Tab-separated table of C-alpha atoms in Angstrom:
chain	number	residue	atom	x	y	z
A	1463	MET	CA	125.758	112.899	142.149
A	1464	TYR	CA	127.767	115.799	143.547
A	1465	LYS	CA	130.347	115.566	140.752
A	1466	GLU	CA	127.750	115.260	138.005
A	1467	THR	CA	125.804	118.257	139.296
A	1468	MET	CA	129.000	120.265	139.731
A	1469	TYR	CA	130.223	119.637	136.170
A	1470	ARG	CA	126.769	120.276	134.725
A	1471	LYS	CA	126.565	123.626	136.526
A	1472	LEU	CA	130.133	124.579	135.550
A	1473	ILE	CA	129.619	123.785	131.854
A	1474	TRP	CA	126.229	125.534	131.829
A	1475	ASN	CA	127.410	128.753	133.495
A	1476	LEU	CA	130.776	128.964	131.724
A	1477	SER	CA	129.017	128.430	128.378
A	1478	LYS	CA	126.410	131.071	129.101
A	1479	ALA	CA	129.187	133.507	130.064
A	1480	GLY	CA	131.034	132.803	126.826
A	1481	TYR	CA	134.030	130.925	128.281
A	1482	VAL	CA	134.174	128.272	125.547
A	1483	GLU	CA	137.651	126.885	126.238
A	1484	GLU	CA	136.992	126.421	129.979
A	1485	ALA	CA	133.614	124.788	129.327
A	1486	SER	CA	135.279	122.471	126.793
A	1487	ARG	CA	137.937	121.472	129.347
A	1488	PHE	CA	135.337	120.571	131.986
A	1489	LEU	CA	133.326	118.672	129.362
A	1490	ASP	CA	136.395	116.558	128.526
A	1491	GLU	CA	137.065	115.978	132.245
A	1492	SER	CA	133.478	114.843	132.815
A	1493	ARG	CA	133.786	112.323	129.989
A	1494	GLN	CA	137.026	110.948	131.428
A	1495	LEU	CA	135.241	110.478	134.775
A	1496	GLY	CA	132.424	108.639	133.007
A	1497	LEU	CA	129.796	111.179	134.013
A	1498	ARG	CA	126.555	111.461	132.057
A	1499	LEU	CA	125.743	115.159	131.780
A	1500	SER	CA	122.229	116.424	131.221
A	1501	MET	CA	121.074	117.627	127.802
A	1502	GLU	CA	120.600	121.061	129.385
A	1503	GLY	CA	124.378	121.429	129.815
A	1504	PHE	CA	125.049	120.323	126.231
A	1505	THR	CA	122.442	122.800	124.943
A	1506	ALA	CA	124.163	125.716	126.694
A	1507	TYR	CA	127.589	124.580	125.464
A	1508	ILE	CA	126.478	124.206	121.827
A	1509	GLU	CA	124.640	127.545	121.931
A	1510	CYS	CA	127.851	129.192	123.170
A	1511	LEU	CA	129.940	127.579	120.427
A	1512	VAL	CA	127.491	128.803	117.788
A	1513	GLN	CA	127.514	132.347	119.174
A	1514	VAL	CA	131.322	132.582	118.946
A	1515	GLY	CA	131.329	131.251	115.363
A	1516	GLN	CA	132.449	127.677	116.131
A	1517	SER	CA	129.490	125.965	114.494
A	1518	ASN	CA	131.588	123.103	113.123
A	1519	HIS	CA	132.892	122.354	116.627
A	1520	ALA	CA	129.289	122.440	117.880
A	1521	TYR	CA	128.297	120.023	115.104
A	1522	ALA	CA	131.112	117.659	116.157
A	1523	VAL	CA	129.738	117.677	119.739
A	1524	TYR	CA	126.286	116.847	118.337
A	1525	GLN	CA	127.742	113.920	116.376
A	1526	LYS	CA	129.544	112.594	119.485
A	1527	LEU	CA	126.267	112.723	121.381
A	1528	LYS	CA	124.555	110.655	118.682
A	1529	SER	CA	127.413	108.149	118.417
A	1530	SER	CA	127.191	107.573	122.201
A	1531	GLY	CA	123.557	106.584	121.813
A	1532	ARG	CA	122.020	109.795	123.117
A	1533	VAL	CA	119.363	111.785	121.252
A	1534	PRO	CA	120.175	115.527	121.077
A	1535	CYS	CA	117.204	117.654	122.030
A	1536	VAL	CA	115.398	119.897	119.528
A	1537	SER	CA	116.937	123.044	121.117
A	1538	ILE	CA	120.390	121.781	120.130
A	1539	LEU	CA	119.180	121.225	116.577
A	1540	HIS	CA	117.744	124.775	116.482
A	1541	HIS	CA	121.069	126.332	117.499
A	1542	LEU	CA	122.990	124.208	114.992
A	1543	VAL	CA	120.657	124.999	112.100
A	1544	LEU	CA	121.044	128.746	112.675
A	1545	GLY	CA	124.816	128.567	113.198
A	1546	LEU	CA	125.637	126.289	110.280
A	1547	SER	CA	123.418	128.327	107.923
A	1548	GLN	CA	125.401	131.466	108.734
A	1549	ASN	CA	128.839	129.854	108.461
A	1550	GLY	CA	128.847	128.296	105.001
A	1551	GLU	CA	127.522	124.877	106.047
A	1552	SER	CA	123.951	125.191	104.792
A	1553	ARG	CA	123.838	121.600	103.499
A	1554	LYS	CA	124.414	120.288	107.051
A	1555	ALA	CA	121.812	122.761	108.346
A	1556	PHE	CA	119.388	121.497	105.681
A	1557	LEU	CA	119.773	117.890	106.920
A	1558	LEU	CA	119.317	118.919	110.556
A	1559	LEU	CA	116.170	120.840	109.654
A	1560	GLN	CA	114.880	117.662	107.992
A	1561	GLU	CA	115.539	115.865	111.279
A	1562	ILE	CA	113.475	118.459	113.175
A	1563	ILE	CA	110.614	117.973	110.691
A	1564	GLU	CA	110.779	114.170	110.979
A	1565	ARG	CA	110.615	114.383	114.784
A	1566	GLY	CA	107.301	116.198	114.500
A	1567	ALA	CA	108.605	119.089	116.619
A	1568	GLU	CA	107.121	122.575	116.479
A	1569	LEU	CA	108.412	124.252	113.329
A	1570	CYS	CA	109.872	127.752	113.365
A	1571	LEU	CA	109.818	129.935	110.235
A	1572	LEU	CA	113.091	131.546	111.363
A	1573	LEU	CA	114.904	128.215	110.793
A	1574	PHE	CA	113.532	127.811	107.261
A	1575	ASN	CA	114.525	131.357	106.371
A	1576	ALA	CA	118.038	130.839	107.774
A	1577	VAL	CA	118.576	127.645	105.766
A	1578	ILE	CA	117.124	129.100	102.557
A	1579	LYS	CA	119.356	132.155	102.906
A	1580	GLY	CA	122.398	129.945	103.501
A	1581	LEU	CA	121.610	127.673	100.558
A	1582	THR	CA	121.067	130.568	98.156
A	1583	ASN	CA	124.215	132.387	99.321
A	1584	GLU	CA	126.257	129.230	98.714
A	1585	GLY	CA	124.749	128.665	95.253
A	1586	HIS	CA	122.507	125.693	96.167
A	1587	LEU	CA	119.413	127.190	94.548
A	1588	GLU	CA	117.732	123.862	93.724
A	1589	ASP	CA	117.956	122.756	97.366
A	1590	ALA	CA	116.512	126.112	98.451
A	1591	LEU	CA	113.577	125.707	96.041
A	1592	THR	CA	113.011	122.140	97.273
A	1593	LEU	CA	112.878	123.404	100.864
A	1594	PHE	CA	110.526	126.202	99.811
A	1595	GLU	CA	108.125	123.610	98.338
A	1596	LYS	CA	108.471	121.452	101.463
A	1597	MET	CA	107.471	124.425	103.631
A	1598	GLN	CA	104.164	124.721	101.828
A	1599	MET	CA	103.540	120.971	102.019
A	1600	ILE	CA	103.944	120.945	105.805
A	1601	LYS	CA	101.895	124.135	106.235
A	1602	VAL	CA	104.737	126.526	107.127
A	1603	GLN	CA	103.753	129.799	105.473
A	1604	PRO	CA	106.658	131.655	103.750
A	1605	ASP	CA	106.922	135.327	104.637
A	1606	LEU	CA	108.448	138.406	103.011
A	1607	ILE	CA	111.975	137.388	104.044
A	1608	THR	CA	111.571	133.927	102.485
A	1609	TYR	CA	110.413	135.340	99.165
A	1610	ASN	CA	113.144	138.002	99.141
A	1611	HIS	CA	115.871	135.348	99.510
A	1612	ILE	CA	114.406	133.218	96.692
A	1613	ILE	CA	113.843	136.156	94.328
A	1614	HIS	CA	117.383	137.435	94.936
A	1615	ALA	CA	118.883	133.999	94.232
A	1616	LEU	CA	116.836	133.501	91.062
A	1617	GLY	CA	117.876	136.934	89.840
A	1618	LYS	CA	121.559	136.210	90.447
A	1619	GLY	CA	121.099	132.956	88.527
A	1620	ARG	CA	119.593	134.934	85.605
A	1621	ASN	CA	116.295	133.072	85.949
A	1622	PHE	CA	114.284	136.252	85.529
A	1623	SER	CA	110.955	134.735	84.492
A	1624	LYS	CA	110.912	132.525	87.590
A	1625	ALA	CA	111.951	135.452	89.819
A	1626	LEU	CA	109.052	137.524	88.466
A	1627	GLY	CA	106.785	134.478	88.935
A	1628	PHE	CA	107.681	134.303	92.640
A	1629	PHE	CA	107.185	138.065	92.857
A	1630	ALA	CA	103.643	137.698	91.491
A	1631	GLU	CA	103.011	134.703	93.778
A	1632	MET	CA	103.974	136.566	96.944
A	1633	LYS	CA	101.618	139.402	96.045
A	1634	ALA	CA	98.832	136.889	95.372
A	1635	GLN	CA	99.474	135.423	98.849
A	1636	GLY	CA	98.841	138.864	100.340
A	1637	ILE	CA	102.530	139.414	101.177
A	1638	HIS	CA	103.440	142.982	100.275
A	1639	PRO	CA	106.900	143.433	98.682
A	1640	ASN	CA	109.116	145.917	100.480
A	1641	VAL	CA	111.731	148.306	99.130
A	1642	HIS	CA	114.368	145.540	99.315
A	1643	THR	CA	112.277	143.265	97.062
A	1644	TYR	CA	111.879	145.961	94.435
A	1645	SER	CA	115.534	147.018	94.668
A	1646	VAL	CA	116.697	143.439	94.041
A	1647	LEU	CA	114.438	143.045	91.000
A	1648	VAL	CA	115.441	146.393	89.499
A	1649	ASP	CA	119.117	145.552	90.067
A	1650	VAL	CA	119.160	142.077	88.485
A	1651	LEU	CA	116.941	143.081	85.556
A	1652	GLY	CA	118.939	146.251	84.859
A	1653	LYS	CA	122.335	144.556	85.069
A	1654	ASN	CA	121.224	142.008	82.493
A	1655	GLY	CA	119.936	144.501	79.958
A	1656	LEU	CA	116.219	144.118	80.729
A	1657	VAL	CA	115.788	147.836	81.324
A	1658	THR	CA	112.157	148.022	80.188
A	1659	GLU	CA	111.241	145.274	82.648
A	1660	ALA	CA	113.263	147.011	85.383
A	1661	TYR	CA	111.402	150.265	84.748
A	1662	GLU	CA	108.034	148.427	84.847
A	1663	VAL	CA	108.962	147.051	88.276
A	1664	TRP	CA	109.974	150.577	89.305
A	1665	LYS	CA	106.579	151.963	88.246
A	1666	GLU	CA	104.778	149.113	90.025
A	1667	MET	CA	106.664	149.948	93.212
A	1668	ARG	CA	105.501	153.561	93.046
A	1669	HIS	CA	101.946	152.437	92.280
A	1670	ASP	CA	101.986	150.127	95.332
A	1671	GLY	CA	102.994	153.031	97.552
A	1672	VAL	CA	106.483	151.760	98.334
A	1673	THR	CA	108.928	154.660	98.571
A	1674	PRO	CA	112.305	154.019	96.927
A	1675	ASN	CA	115.360	154.535	99.113
A	1676	LEU	CA	118.812	155.715	98.103
A	1677	ILE	CA	119.906	152.177	97.137
A	1678	THR	CA	116.857	151.724	94.893
A	1679	TYR	CA	117.504	155.044	93.152
A	1680	ASN	CA	121.174	154.212	92.592
A	1681	THR	CA	120.153	150.820	91.196
A	1682	MET	CA	117.691	152.463	88.804
A	1683	PHE	CA	120.295	155.012	87.687
A	1684	ASP	CA	122.694	152.177	86.947
A	1685	ALA	CA	120.057	150.262	84.937
A	1686	LEU	CA	119.080	153.300	82.854
A	1687	GLY	CA	122.709	154.298	82.360
A	1688	ARG	CA	123.764	150.853	81.151
A	1689	ALA	CA	121.157	151.145	78.408
A	1690	GLY	CA	122.149	154.724	77.583
A	1691	TYR	CA	118.862	156.245	78.795
A	1692	VAL	CA	120.561	159.295	80.277
A	1693	ASP	CA	117.569	161.605	79.853
A	1694	ALA	CA	115.359	159.149	81.743
A	1695	ALA	CA	117.994	158.980	84.508
A	1696	THR	CA	117.877	162.777	84.759
A	1697	LEU	CA	114.090	162.662	85.253
A	1698	VAL	CA	114.509	160.044	87.991
A	1699	LEU	CA	117.090	162.323	89.644
A	1700	GLU	CA	114.534	165.156	89.675
A	1701	GLU	CA	111.982	162.785	91.224
A	1702	MET	CA	114.551	161.815	93.863
A	1703	THR	CA	115.202	165.461	94.748
A	1704	ALA	CA	111.454	166.141	95.001
A	1705	GLU	CA	111.181	163.379	97.598
A	1706	ASN	CA	113.992	164.929	99.674
A	1707	ILE	CA	116.286	161.936	99.236
A	1708	SER	CA	119.825	163.245	99.078
A	1709	PRO	CA	122.042	161.734	96.371
A	1710	ASP	CA	125.389	160.418	97.611
A	1711	MET	CA	128.798	160.030	95.969
A	1712	TYR	CA	127.750	156.743	94.358
A	1713	THR	CA	124.666	158.368	92.814
A	1714	PHE	CA	126.748	160.964	91.026
A	1715	SER	CA	129.511	158.498	90.184
A	1716	ILE	CA	126.931	156.285	88.467
A	1717	LEU	CA	125.429	159.239	86.590
A	1718	ILE	CA	128.832	160.592	85.503
A	1719	ARG	CA	129.966	157.143	84.346
A	1720	ASN	CA	126.758	156.652	82.366
A	1721	LEU	CA	126.998	160.102	80.779
A	1722	GLY	CA	130.516	159.151	79.707
A	1723	LYS	CA	129.316	155.880	78.177
A	1724	ALA	CA	126.652	157.810	76.269
A	1725	ARG	CA	129.429	160.104	74.966
A	1726	LYS	CA	127.884	163.106	76.702
A	1727	LEU	CA	131.096	164.479	78.145
A	1728	ALA	CA	129.782	168.017	78.407
A	1729	GLY	CA	126.895	166.750	80.525
A	1730	ALA	CA	129.241	164.707	82.724
A	1731	LYS	CA	131.493	167.725	83.340
A	1732	ALA	CA	128.519	170.029	83.950
A	1733	LEU	CA	127.093	167.596	86.510
A	1734	PHE	CA	130.464	167.273	88.252
A	1735	GLU	CA	130.937	171.037	88.460
A	1736	LYS	CA	127.401	171.383	89.808
A	1737	VAL	CA	127.976	168.999	92.726
A	1738	MET	CA	131.698	169.424	93.419
A	1739	ASP	CA	131.080	171.829	96.327
A	1740	LYS	CA	128.411	169.670	97.988
A	1741	MET	CA	129.574	168.233	101.312
A	1742	GLY	CA	129.976	164.444	101.290
A	1743	VAL	CA	129.150	164.086	97.575
A	1744	VAL	CA	132.461	164.629	95.814
A	1745	ASN	CA	135.369	162.553	97.069
A	1746	VAL	CA	138.010	160.209	95.678
A	1747	VAL	CA	135.293	157.944	94.186
A	1748	THR	CA	133.601	160.757	92.249
A	1749	TYR	CA	136.897	162.233	91.035
A	1750	THR	CA	138.141	158.806	89.963
A	1751	THR	CA	134.951	158.222	87.976
A	1752	MET	CA	135.351	161.578	86.216
A	1753	ILE	CA	139.014	160.876	85.434
A	1754	THR	CA	138.150	157.408	84.089
A	1755	VAL	CA	135.395	158.808	81.847
A	1756	LEU	CA	137.724	161.451	80.405
A	1757	CYS	CA	140.560	158.948	79.841
A	1758	LYS	CA	138.237	156.556	77.982
A	1759	ALA	CA	137.145	159.459	75.798
A	1760	GLY	CA	140.786	160.301	75.031
A	1761	GLU	CA	140.622	163.623	76.899
A	1762	ILE	CA	143.911	163.046	78.742
A	1763	ASP	CA	144.761	166.701	79.401
A	1764	GLU	CA	141.398	167.290	81.051
A	1765	ALA	CA	141.740	164.063	83.031
A	1766	HIS	CA	145.110	165.314	84.285
A	1767	GLU	CA	143.513	168.626	85.227
A	1768	TYR	CA	140.850	166.872	87.313
A	1769	PHE	CA	143.642	164.825	88.912
A	1770	ARG	CA	145.341	168.048	89.982
A	1771	LYS	CA	142.022	169.531	91.213
A	1772	MET	CA	141.465	166.397	93.256
A	1773	ILE	CA	144.793	166.761	95.050
A	1774	SER	CA	144.243	170.523	95.577
A	1775	ALA	CA	140.867	169.785	97.162
A	1776	GLY	CA	142.587	167.538	99.698
A	1777	HIS	CA	141.440	164.187	98.266
A	1778	VAL	CA	144.186	161.549	98.191
A	1779	PRO	CA	144.263	159.538	94.926
A	1780	ASN	CA	144.012	155.778	95.449
A	1781	VAL	CA	145.317	152.908	93.342
A	1782	VAL	CA	142.165	152.958	91.165
A	1783	THR	CA	142.669	156.653	90.396
A	1784	PHE	CA	146.327	156.169	89.457
A	1785	THR	CA	145.572	153.068	87.355
A	1786	ALA	CA	142.817	154.869	85.416
A	1787	LEU	CA	145.097	157.806	84.561
A	1788	ILE	CA	148.065	155.527	83.740
A	1789	SER	CA	145.820	153.517	81.397
A	1790	GLY	CA	144.628	156.703	79.689
A	1791	LEU	CA	148.195	157.968	79.201
A	1792	CYS	CA	149.409	154.637	77.811
A	1793	THR	CA	146.406	154.270	75.482
A	1794	ALA	CA	147.099	157.795	74.153
A	1795	GLY	CA	150.699	156.792	73.361
A	1796	MET	CA	152.210	158.717	76.283
A	1797	LEU	CA	154.072	155.710	77.628
A	1798	ASP	CA	156.859	157.704	79.300
A	1799	LYS	CA	154.335	159.854	81.177
A	1800	GLY	CA	152.398	156.740	82.156
A	1801	TYR	CA	155.529	155.126	83.564
A	1802	ALA	CA	156.499	158.348	85.368
A	1803	LEU	CA	153.094	158.366	87.062
A	1804	PHE	CA	153.523	154.649	87.843
A	1805	GLN	CA	156.753	155.506	89.693
A	1806	ALA	CA	155.201	158.575	91.330
A	1807	MET	CA	152.399	156.571	92.884
A	1808	LYS	CA	154.986	154.446	94.712
A	1809	ASP	CA	156.663	157.629	95.969
A	1810	VAL	CA	153.427	158.620	97.716
A	1811	GLU	CA	153.145	155.123	99.229
A	1812	CYS	CA	150.304	153.999	96.976
A	1813	SER	CA	151.267	150.456	95.952
A	1814	PRO	CA	150.406	149.332	92.399
A	1815	ASN	CA	147.949	146.429	92.300
A	1816	PHE	CA	147.353	143.627	89.789
A	1817	ALA	CA	145.441	145.922	87.404
A	1818	THR	CA	148.188	148.584	87.497
A	1819	TYR	CA	150.929	146.112	86.643
A	1820	ARG	CA	148.829	144.539	83.902
A	1821	THR	CA	148.130	147.979	82.399
A	1822	MET	CA	151.834	148.877	82.318
A	1823	ALA	CA	152.978	145.462	81.056
A	1824	ARG	CA	150.361	145.463	78.298
A	1825	ALA	CA	151.416	148.985	77.253
A	1826	TYR	CA	155.097	148.015	77.009
A	1827	ALA	CA	154.176	144.836	75.111
A	1828	GLU	CA	152.199	146.934	72.631
A	1829	ALA	CA	155.307	149.125	72.280
A	1830	GLY	CA	157.407	145.989	71.759
A	1831	ILE	CA	159.748	146.700	74.698
A	1832	GLU	CA	160.349	143.174	76.009
A	1833	ASP	CA	162.922	143.996	78.708
A	1834	ARG	CA	160.511	146.443	80.386
A	1835	VAL	CA	157.766	143.789	80.381
A	1836	ASN	CA	160.098	141.272	82.034
A	1837	MET	CA	161.230	143.898	84.556
A	1838	LEU	CA	157.616	144.621	85.526
A	1839	ILE	CA	156.839	140.910	85.949
A	1840	SER	CA	159.849	140.535	88.272
A	1841	GLU	CA	158.890	143.645	90.237
A	1842	MET	CA	155.312	142.465	90.453
A	1843	ARG	CA	156.390	139.141	91.939
A	1844	ALA	CA	158.766	140.842	94.369
A	1845	SER	CA	155.804	142.849	95.693
A	1846	GLY	CA	153.876	139.636	96.370
A	1847	ILE	CA	151.517	139.774	93.352
A	1848	GLU	CA	151.571	136.664	91.148
A	1849	PRO	CA	150.772	137.083	87.440
A	1850	ASP	CA	148.115	134.641	86.231
A	1851	ARG	CA	146.730	133.471	82.891
A	1852	PHE	CA	144.614	136.636	82.549
A	1853	PHE	CA	147.694	138.791	83.014
A	1854	TYR	CA	149.749	136.804	80.500
A	1855	SER	CA	146.915	136.675	77.968
A	1856	SER	CA	146.735	140.483	78.089
A	1857	VAL	CA	150.515	140.816	77.572
A	1858	LEU	CA	150.464	138.320	74.692
A	1859	ALA	CA	147.716	140.390	73.040
A	1860	GLY	CA	149.991	143.419	73.409
A	1861	TYR	CA	152.859	141.603	71.647
A	1862	LYS	CA	150.451	140.638	68.873
A	1863	LYS	CA	149.636	144.314	68.334
A	1864	SER	CA	153.333	145.238	68.139
A	1865	CYS	CA	154.060	142.184	65.931
A	1866	LYS	CA	156.730	141.026	68.423
A	1867	THR	CA	156.167	137.334	67.813
A	1868	ASP	CA	159.545	136.248	69.223
A	1869	ALA	CA	158.881	138.108	72.467
A	1870	ALA	CA	155.439	136.476	72.705
A	1871	CYS	CA	156.960	133.023	72.138
A	1872	ASN	CA	159.564	133.681	74.846
A	1873	LEU	CA	156.812	134.685	77.252
A	1874	PHE	CA	154.711	131.638	76.368
A	1875	GLU	CA	157.696	129.372	77.034
A	1876	ARG	CA	158.106	131.096	80.397
A	1877	ILE	CA	154.450	130.407	81.171
A	1878	ARG	CA	154.978	126.712	80.428
A	1879	VAL	CA	158.189	126.458	82.470
A	1880	GLU	CA	156.603	128.186	85.463
A	1881	ALA	CA	153.575	125.858	85.220
A	1882	ILE	CA	151.114	128.767	85.034
A	1883	GLU	CA	147.574	127.514	84.458
A	1884	ILE	CA	146.822	127.623	80.743
A	1885	ASP	CA	143.252	127.834	79.470
A	1886	THR	CA	141.574	127.979	76.049
A	1887	PRO	CA	141.307	131.825	75.857
A	1888	LEU	CA	145.063	132.151	76.517
A	1889	LEU	CA	145.853	129.595	73.783
A	1890	ASN	CA	143.471	131.413	71.436
A	1891	THR	CA	145.496	134.589	72.024
A	1892	MET	CA	148.698	132.679	71.280
A	1893	LEU	CA	147.194	131.293	68.056
A	1894	GLY	CA	146.446	134.855	66.956
A	1895	VAL	CA	150.018	135.932	67.804
A	1896	LEU	CA	151.576	133.097	65.793
A	1897	LEU	CA	149.326	133.571	62.781
A	1898	GLY	CA	149.811	137.356	62.872
A	1899	GLY	CA	153.576	136.778	62.843
A	1900	GLY	CA	153.393	134.464	59.847
A	1901	ARG	CA	154.209	131.319	61.848
A	1902	THR	CA	151.439	129.218	60.390
A	1903	ASP	CA	153.110	125.859	61.111
A	1904	ASP	CA	153.626	126.769	64.763
A	1905	ALA	CA	150.010	127.935	65.038
A	1906	TYR	CA	148.791	124.706	63.414
A	1907	ASN	CA	150.858	122.617	65.854
A	1908	CYS	CA	149.670	124.713	68.821
A	1909	PHE	CA	146.062	124.100	67.814
A	1910	GLN	CA	146.649	120.361	67.413
A	1911	GLU	CA	148.261	120.219	70.871
A	1912	MET	CA	145.554	122.117	72.763
A	1913	ASN	CA	144.358	118.892	74.375
A	1914	ARG	CA	147.870	118.292	75.696
A	1915	PHE	CA	147.507	121.505	77.690
A	1916	GLY	CA	144.250	120.200	79.126
A	1917	CYS	CA	142.198	122.572	76.957
A	1918	THR	CA	139.398	121.973	74.490
A	1919	PRO	CA	139.190	124.144	71.349
A	1920	ASP	CA	136.112	126.364	71.344
A	1921	GLN	CA	134.357	128.104	68.460
A	1922	GLN	CA	136.845	130.989	68.592
A	1923	SER	CA	139.778	128.531	68.369
A	1924	TYR	CA	138.350	127.008	65.184
A	1925	ASN	CA	137.580	130.421	63.694
A	1926	ILE	CA	141.120	131.731	64.368
A	1927	ILE	CA	142.989	128.723	62.981
A	1928	CYS	CA	140.764	128.226	59.919
A	1929	TYR	CA	140.926	131.926	59.013
A	1930	GLY	CA	144.726	131.898	59.405
A	1931	LEU	CA	145.199	128.739	57.347
A	1932	ARG	CA	143.031	130.061	54.519
A	1933	ASN	CA	144.979	133.335	54.489
A	1934	ALA	CA	148.182	131.301	54.230
A	1935	GLY	CA	146.758	129.374	51.254
A	1936	ARG	CA	146.432	126.107	53.196
A	1937	LEU	CA	142.849	125.498	52.192
A	1938	ASN	CA	143.041	121.721	52.581
A	1939	ASP	CA	144.221	121.950	56.216
A	1940	ALA	CA	141.481	124.483	56.967
A	1941	HIS	CA	138.905	122.138	55.399
A	1942	VAL	CA	140.113	119.166	57.480
A	1943	ILE	CA	139.888	121.161	60.725
A	1944	GLU	CA	136.446	122.462	59.803
A	1945	GLU	CA	135.245	118.908	59.147
A	1946	LYS	CA	136.709	117.809	62.474
A	1947	ARG	CA	134.759	120.556	64.202
A	1948	LYS	CA	131.524	119.340	62.570
A	1949	LEU	CA	132.315	115.773	63.624
A	1950	ASP	CA	132.924	116.865	67.213
A	1951	ILE	CA	129.550	118.636	67.226
A	1952	VAL	CA	127.816	115.469	66.007
A	1953	LYS	CA	129.653	113.338	68.608
A	1954	GLY	CA	128.672	115.771	71.346
A	1955	TRP	CA	125.046	115.712	70.209
A	1956	ARG	CA	124.965	111.888	70.158
A	1957	HIS	CA	126.571	111.726	73.598
A	1958	SER	CA	124.027	114.130	75.118
A	1959	SER	CA	121.182	112.184	73.442
A	1960	THR	CA	122.459	108.946	74.973
A	1961	LEU	CA	122.625	110.518	78.404
């Protein structure tokens, strides 16, 4: 009795104090001595494990308890549900919550919200919806947090009609949406081109007396800007100022980027000049956005001027800034200046990233300078950055533009030798290279061997090869491939019908 009480007290107090390793050691000792500890000690130990992020270890302790014929108490299940939901194990949490329900224990809304959040964050939307329905069946009333998680997940999954349906349902239940609810809806609708719907939600928010915050405004600016509604964004900015909500660097970066997309460079520059002296508004992010907008518009000299202003103002350019300006220089045909800037960024201890190397390699491929491309790939690897299929596809497209078919074939052979993952888009690029270089037979063989690379031709594959064969006068081969495509469609339809 003395030993059992002693170990129980040690494990309990060490666990409560956060000494997980010591508590674990005494737990193992107690097992070796054949002691049967109380559930109270196990509860404290599992709670401690969950608090320090060792939910899987806690779950293993729970499983050992069950395998030894003991029934873990509901408190243990509560701690595990919360911990597993937060640590990427929402499916396990879901099953444990089912166990709590089956035991007829008192149900806590906090547990349902934790599991639903975990399921939606991990992409298990159907399970989250099933649990949501179960809540209503067992008379657990969802709250604002529950609805926000579901609406956010549906929006991310592009199921907008269902998201709006849940939005209407929560209001019908007397649950008032908060600024987070509206921000999520405006964001997902705007990012997917449903700007009118996003603006209707925005108006409804104002009508319901919910005041937008800075995040909501930035989201609305982004939605309007994506659709080119710059004038509407300006009106929203005036509304924001009237409500004494101060725009931040992201607000102006969004507006400047959207003005650039709408080809309103004068407006973008005027806005930048207007805010450049505001404390905390203009920094490396805002300058980088302005430089990117100017580069995309082909205004390289002005972009360079803003780059110099940025440094004079004491803002240190980052890798995104350098990459944007290098891309602009290379696109404008100033390859030597682009490479000089590429070298200069290393001199100021700003390491090129994947995007920087891809930009430079693509530019040299477009110029047909194969040795420079190979040098960059070697340098890239030496710096610990591995080129992937997206990188190589971009370089192959550059060789296609410069009509350097031999260089592209050499690179493709290198991809095969190095066992780089090859996908259909990369092979489509290679088909275009071969056909553009007049190597119709090689392109035809490459198309026929796509399955050997573990790839399935898509619509673009068929379009590229058939167009190339017809241009080469091989009408019969193009006809055969086109018929094969039709046959594959019919086979696919029959297969899906059978299923």
